[in-house]
Tab-separated table of C-alpha atoms in Angstrom:
chain	number	residue	atom	x	y	z
F	1	MET	CA	-28.467	12.791	18.628
F	2	LYS	CA	-27.739	14.062	15.130
F	3	ARG	CA	-25.530	17.077	14.659
F	4	PRO	CA	-26.287	19.615	11.884
F	5	ALA	CA	-24.697	18.985	8.495
F	6	HIS	CA	-22.865	22.314	8.629
F	7	TRP	CA	-20.965	21.023	11.679
F	8	LEU	CA	-19.606	18.167	9.551
F	9	SER	CA	-18.616	20.516	6.718
F	10	ALA	CA	-16.876	22.870	9.116
F	11	SER	CA	-14.897	20.002	10.654
F	12	VAL	CA	-13.684	18.784	7.261
F	13	ALA	CA	-12.754	22.322	6.196
F	14	LEU	CA	-10.835	22.859	9.430
F	15	LEU	CA	-8.816	19.677	8.925
F	16	ALA	CA	-7.979	20.592	5.326
F	17	ALA	CA	-6.900	24.082	6.340
F	18	THR	CA	-4.684	22.680	9.079
F	19	LEU	CA	-2.959	20.289	6.676
F	20	PHE	CA	-2.309	22.858	3.965
F	21	VAL	CA	-1.815	26.110	5.852
F	22	CYS	CA	0.421	25.092	8.765
F	23	PRO	CA	3.688	27.039	8.363
F	24	LYS	CA	6.862	25.152	7.563
F	25	PRO	CA	10.099	26.020	9.386
F	26	ALA	CA	12.254	28.430	7.383
F	27	ALA	CA	15.640	27.196	6.215
F	28	ALA	CA	18.779	29.250	6.803
F	29	ASN	CA	20.116	31.161	3.826
F	30	THR	CA	23.012	29.569	1.965
F	31	TYR	CA	25.457	32.250	0.845
F	32	ASN	CA	27.974	31.979	-1.965
F	33	ILE	CA	31.177	33.649	-0.765
F	34	PHE	CA	33.577	35.028	-3.375
F	35	ASP	CA	37.182	36.038	-2.724
F	36	LEU	CA	37.751	39.260	-4.692
F	37	GLY	CA	41.491	39.286	-4.133
F	38	THR	CA	44.008	41.071	-1.986
F	39	ALA	CA	43.262	44.264	-0.088
F	40	ASN	CA	46.849	45.497	-0.460
F	41	GLY	CA	46.739	48.678	-2.537
F	42	ARG	CA	42.999	48.212	-3.077
F	43	THR	CA	39.890	49.772	-1.513
F	44	LEU	CA	36.293	48.612	-1.514
F	45	ASP	CA	34.454	51.539	-3.134
F	46	GLY	CA	30.849	50.404	-3.102
F	47	LEU	CA	28.090	47.951	-3.911
F	48	ASP	CA	24.964	48.529	-5.972
F	49	ALA	CA	21.486	46.975	-5.704
F	50	ALA	CA	22.315	44.404	-8.400
F	51	GLY	CA	25.318	43.115	-6.441
F	52	ASN	CA	28.054	44.759	-8.529
F	53	VAL	CA	31.086	45.373	-6.305
F	54	VAL	CA	33.510	48.164	-7.230
F	55	ILE	CA	37.118	48.114	-6.040
F	56	SER	CA	39.604	50.909	-6.671
F	57	GLN	CA	43.299	50.113	-6.874
F	58	THR	CA	46.581	51.861	-7.516
F	59	TYR	CA	47.603	49.683	-10.456
F	60	GLY	CA	46.221	48.047	-13.585
F	61	CYS	CA	45.464	51.027	-15.838
F	62	GLY	CA	48.935	52.137	-16.878
F	63	VAL	CA	51.270	54.844	-15.627
F	64	ALA	CA	48.973	57.638	-16.835
F	65	SER	CA	46.251	56.740	-14.320
F	66	PHE	CA	46.953	56.600	-10.611
F	67	THR	CA	43.533	55.086	-9.750
F	68	CYS	CA	42.010	52.106	-11.502
F	69	TYR	CA	38.501	50.648	-10.999
F	70	VAL	CA	37.438	47.019	-11.248
F	71	THR	CA	33.793	45.881	-11.104
F	72	TYR	CA	33.027	42.361	-9.887
F	73	VAL	CA	29.852	40.424	-10.656
F	74	ASP	CA	29.392	37.231	-8.613
F	75	GLY	CA	33.112	37.098	-7.984
F	76	VAL	CA	34.143	37.644	-11.619
F	77	ALA	CA	36.262	40.723	-12.372
F	78	GLY	CA	35.469	43.017	-15.260
F	79	THR	CA	38.007	44.971	-17.302
F	80	PRO	CA	39.886	47.596	-15.240
F	81	THR	CA	39.023	51.185	-16.184
F	82	SER	CA	40.560	54.536	-15.314
F	83	SER	CA	37.138	56.105	-14.661
F	84	ALA	CA	34.683	55.141	-11.945
F	85	PRO	CA	31.734	53.044	-13.183
F	86	ASP	CA	28.371	54.777	-13.501
F	87	LEU	CA	26.627	52.916	-10.696
F	88	VAL	CA	24.268	54.009	-7.932
F	89	TYR	CA	25.685	52.555	-4.751
F	90	ASP	CA	23.396	50.775	-2.298
F	91	ASP	CA	25.854	50.376	0.574
F	92	GLY	CA	23.492	50.409	3.549
F	93	THR	CA	23.518	52.753	6.525
F	94	PRO	CA	24.931	52.735	10.069
F	95	CYS	CA	22.928	50.575	12.467
F	96	SER	CA	21.129	52.174	15.401
F	97	SER	CA	22.094	49.305	17.711
F	98	THR	CA	24.161	46.123	17.834
F	99	PRO	CA	22.406	42.725	18.021
F	100	ALA	CA	22.387	41.306	21.545
F	101	GLY	CA	25.355	39.094	22.356
F	102	TYR	CA	27.683	40.523	19.694
F	103	ASN	CA	30.599	42.920	19.935
F	104	ALA	CA	30.656	44.580	16.506
F	105	LEU	CA	33.721	46.517	15.414
F	106	LYS	CA	32.034	47.370	12.097
F	107	GLN	CA	28.386	46.921	11.142
F	108	VAL	CA	25.927	48.035	8.481
F	109	CYS	CA	22.138	47.810	8.095
F	110	ASN	CA	19.814	47.753	5.086
F	111	GLN	CA	16.093	46.881	4.875
F	112	GLY	CA	16.033	45.240	8.301
F	113	VAL	CA	19.145	43.117	7.674
F	114	VAL	CA	22.419	43.649	9.536
F	115	GLY	CA	25.944	42.668	8.519
F	116	LEU	CA	28.814	42.924	10.969
F	117	GLY	CA	32.347	41.963	11.858
F	118	SER	CA	32.391	40.777	15.449
F	119	VAL	CA	35.070	39.793	17.981
F	120	TYR	CA	35.095	38.611	21.607
F	121	ASN	CA	31.340	38.073	21.602
F	122	PRO	CA	29.688	37.975	25.048
F	123	ASN	CA	27.446	35.129	23.844
F	124	GLY	CA	30.488	32.958	23.109
F	125	ASP	CA	30.069	32.886	19.306
F	126	LYS	CA	33.316	32.823	17.340
F	127	ASN	CA	34.912	35.896	15.824
F	128	GLY	CA	34.050	36.665	12.229
F	129	ILE	CA	31.498	38.008	9.767
F	130	TYR	CA	27.766	37.646	10.444
F	131	ILE	CA	24.566	38.550	8.619
F	132	GLY	CA	20.891	38.297	9.553
F	133	SER	CA	17.861	40.012	11.051
F	134	GLY	CA	17.339	41.043	14.656
F	135	ASP	CA	19.335	38.803	16.973
F	136	ASN	CA	19.169	35.842	14.547
F	137	LEU	CA	22.534	36.091	12.789
F	138	GLN	CA	24.242	33.597	10.498
F	139	PHE	CA	28.008	33.092	10.582
F	140	LEU	CA	29.641	33.557	7.162
F	141	ARG	CA	33.381	33.149	7.724
F	142	ASN	CA	36.304	33.948	9.997
F	143	GLY	CA	38.066	37.293	9.801
F	144	SER	CA	37.374	40.938	10.511
F	145	ALA	CA	35.654	43.818	8.731
F	146	ASP	CA	37.669	46.982	8.128
F	147	GLN	CA	35.058	48.023	5.543
F	148	ILE	CA	31.588	46.529	5.180
F	149	PHE	CA	28.717	47.242	2.757
F	150	LEU	CA	25.257	45.646	2.542
F	151	ASN	CA	22.769	46.219	-0.270
F	152	SER	CA	18.971	46.067	-0.139
F	153	VAL	CA	18.764	42.457	-1.391
F	154	GLY	CA	21.177	41.084	1.209
F	155	THR	CA	24.482	41.010	-0.680
F	156	LEU	CA	27.382	41.745	1.673
F	157	ALA	CA	30.859	42.986	0.718
F	158	TRP	CA	33.698	43.573	3.156
F	159	THR	CA	37.435	44.057	3.530
F	160	ASP	CA	38.994	41.511	5.870
F	161	GLY	CA	41.765	43.377	7.650
F	162	THR	CA	43.027	40.192	9.291
F	163	GLY	CA	43.691	38.290	6.085
F	164	GLU	CA	44.064	41.377	3.855
F	165	GLU	CA	41.417	40.107	1.426
F	166	ILE	CA	38.176	41.499	-0.005
F	167	PHE	CA	35.067	39.294	-0.039
F	168	GLU	CA	31.505	39.278	-1.307
F	169	ALA	CA	28.680	37.093	0.043
F	170	VAL	CA	25.687	36.579	-2.258
F	171	ASP	CA	22.421	34.988	-1.192
F	172	PRO	CA	21.271	33.198	-4.374
F	173	PRO	CA	17.528	33.011	-5.069
F	174	GLY	CA	15.984	29.752	-3.925
F	175	PRO	CA	14.172	27.336	-6.250
F	176	ALA	CA	10.656	28.292	-7.238
F	177	VAL	CA	8.041	26.708	-4.990
F	178	SER	CA	5.028	25.290	-6.814
F	179	PRO	CA	1.680	26.127	-5.206
F	180	ILE	CA	0.325	22.753	-6.414
F	181	PRO	CA	0.814	19.913	-3.896
F	182	GLU	CA	2.608	16.766	-5.044
F	183	PRO	CA	0.359	13.826	-6.120
F	184	GLY	CA	1.530	11.740	-3.174
F	185	SER	CA	0.578	14.498	-0.744
F	186	LEU	CA	-2.843	14.887	-2.379
F	187	LEU	CA	-3.477	11.141	-2.099
F	188	LEU	CA	-2.478	11.098	1.564
F	189	VAL	CA	-4.615	14.119	2.423
F	190	GLY	CA	-7.567	12.801	0.405
F	191	THR	CA	-7.451	9.438	2.169
F	192	GLY	CA	-7.283	11.155	5.539
F	193	LEU	CA	-10.252	13.385	4.719
F	194	LEU	CA	-12.362	10.418	3.579
F	195	TRP	CA	-11.578	8.508	6.770
F	196	PHE	CA	-12.283	11.560	8.908
F	197	THR	CA	-15.584	12.259	7.104
F	198	ALA	CA	-16.752	8.668	7.568
F	199	ALA	CA	-15.857	8.713	11.259
F	200	VAL	CA	-17.691	11.986	11.843
F	201	ARG	CA	-20.781	10.722	9.980
F	202	ARG	CA	-20.903	7.619	12.170
F	203	ARG	CA	-20.729	9.745	15.307
F	204	ALA	CA	-23.310	12.201	13.986
F	205	ASN	CA	-25.815	9.424	13.183
F	206	ARG	CA	-25.696	7.829	16.636
């Protein structure tokens, strides 16, 4: 019994779609963590959407200025100034709930992402700083969070009260993914499709 030709075409199309469209497992983000120096005499002021971190301190601008501001970009300090930088802060907002299994002393949310400092977690995870979405959180480092800010692109800044240090965690953009399959993949898929087409034709002609 011969099957209609459109049945053969549909089978080949289904196989091709399965090979190319099947989702790949997502890899965990790899954060670059920068130590922005001591927290003694210094306060984390804010974080903007571009990842600029502003710290105010009681020294560095001479005796005429009691407060001095330093802006950090990817862990690199700019020149201290006696006036606050003209930035629009994107610090995040308080979270409506704490992810299951975590005991957060400080937490912040922004665009569906949560950053928190957690201790004595009921789920057994170690104390420290976490970031992620929903209940799927990634551990960044040990310590606590006396202050914590999270911008809309996932950059996290916090003051570690345990070690008296200020940190920033930046999620660098991943490499561009080409929509064109590699030649080796094309050859493998093409060979498979030819074999599958021949097998289906033999069955259809019986």
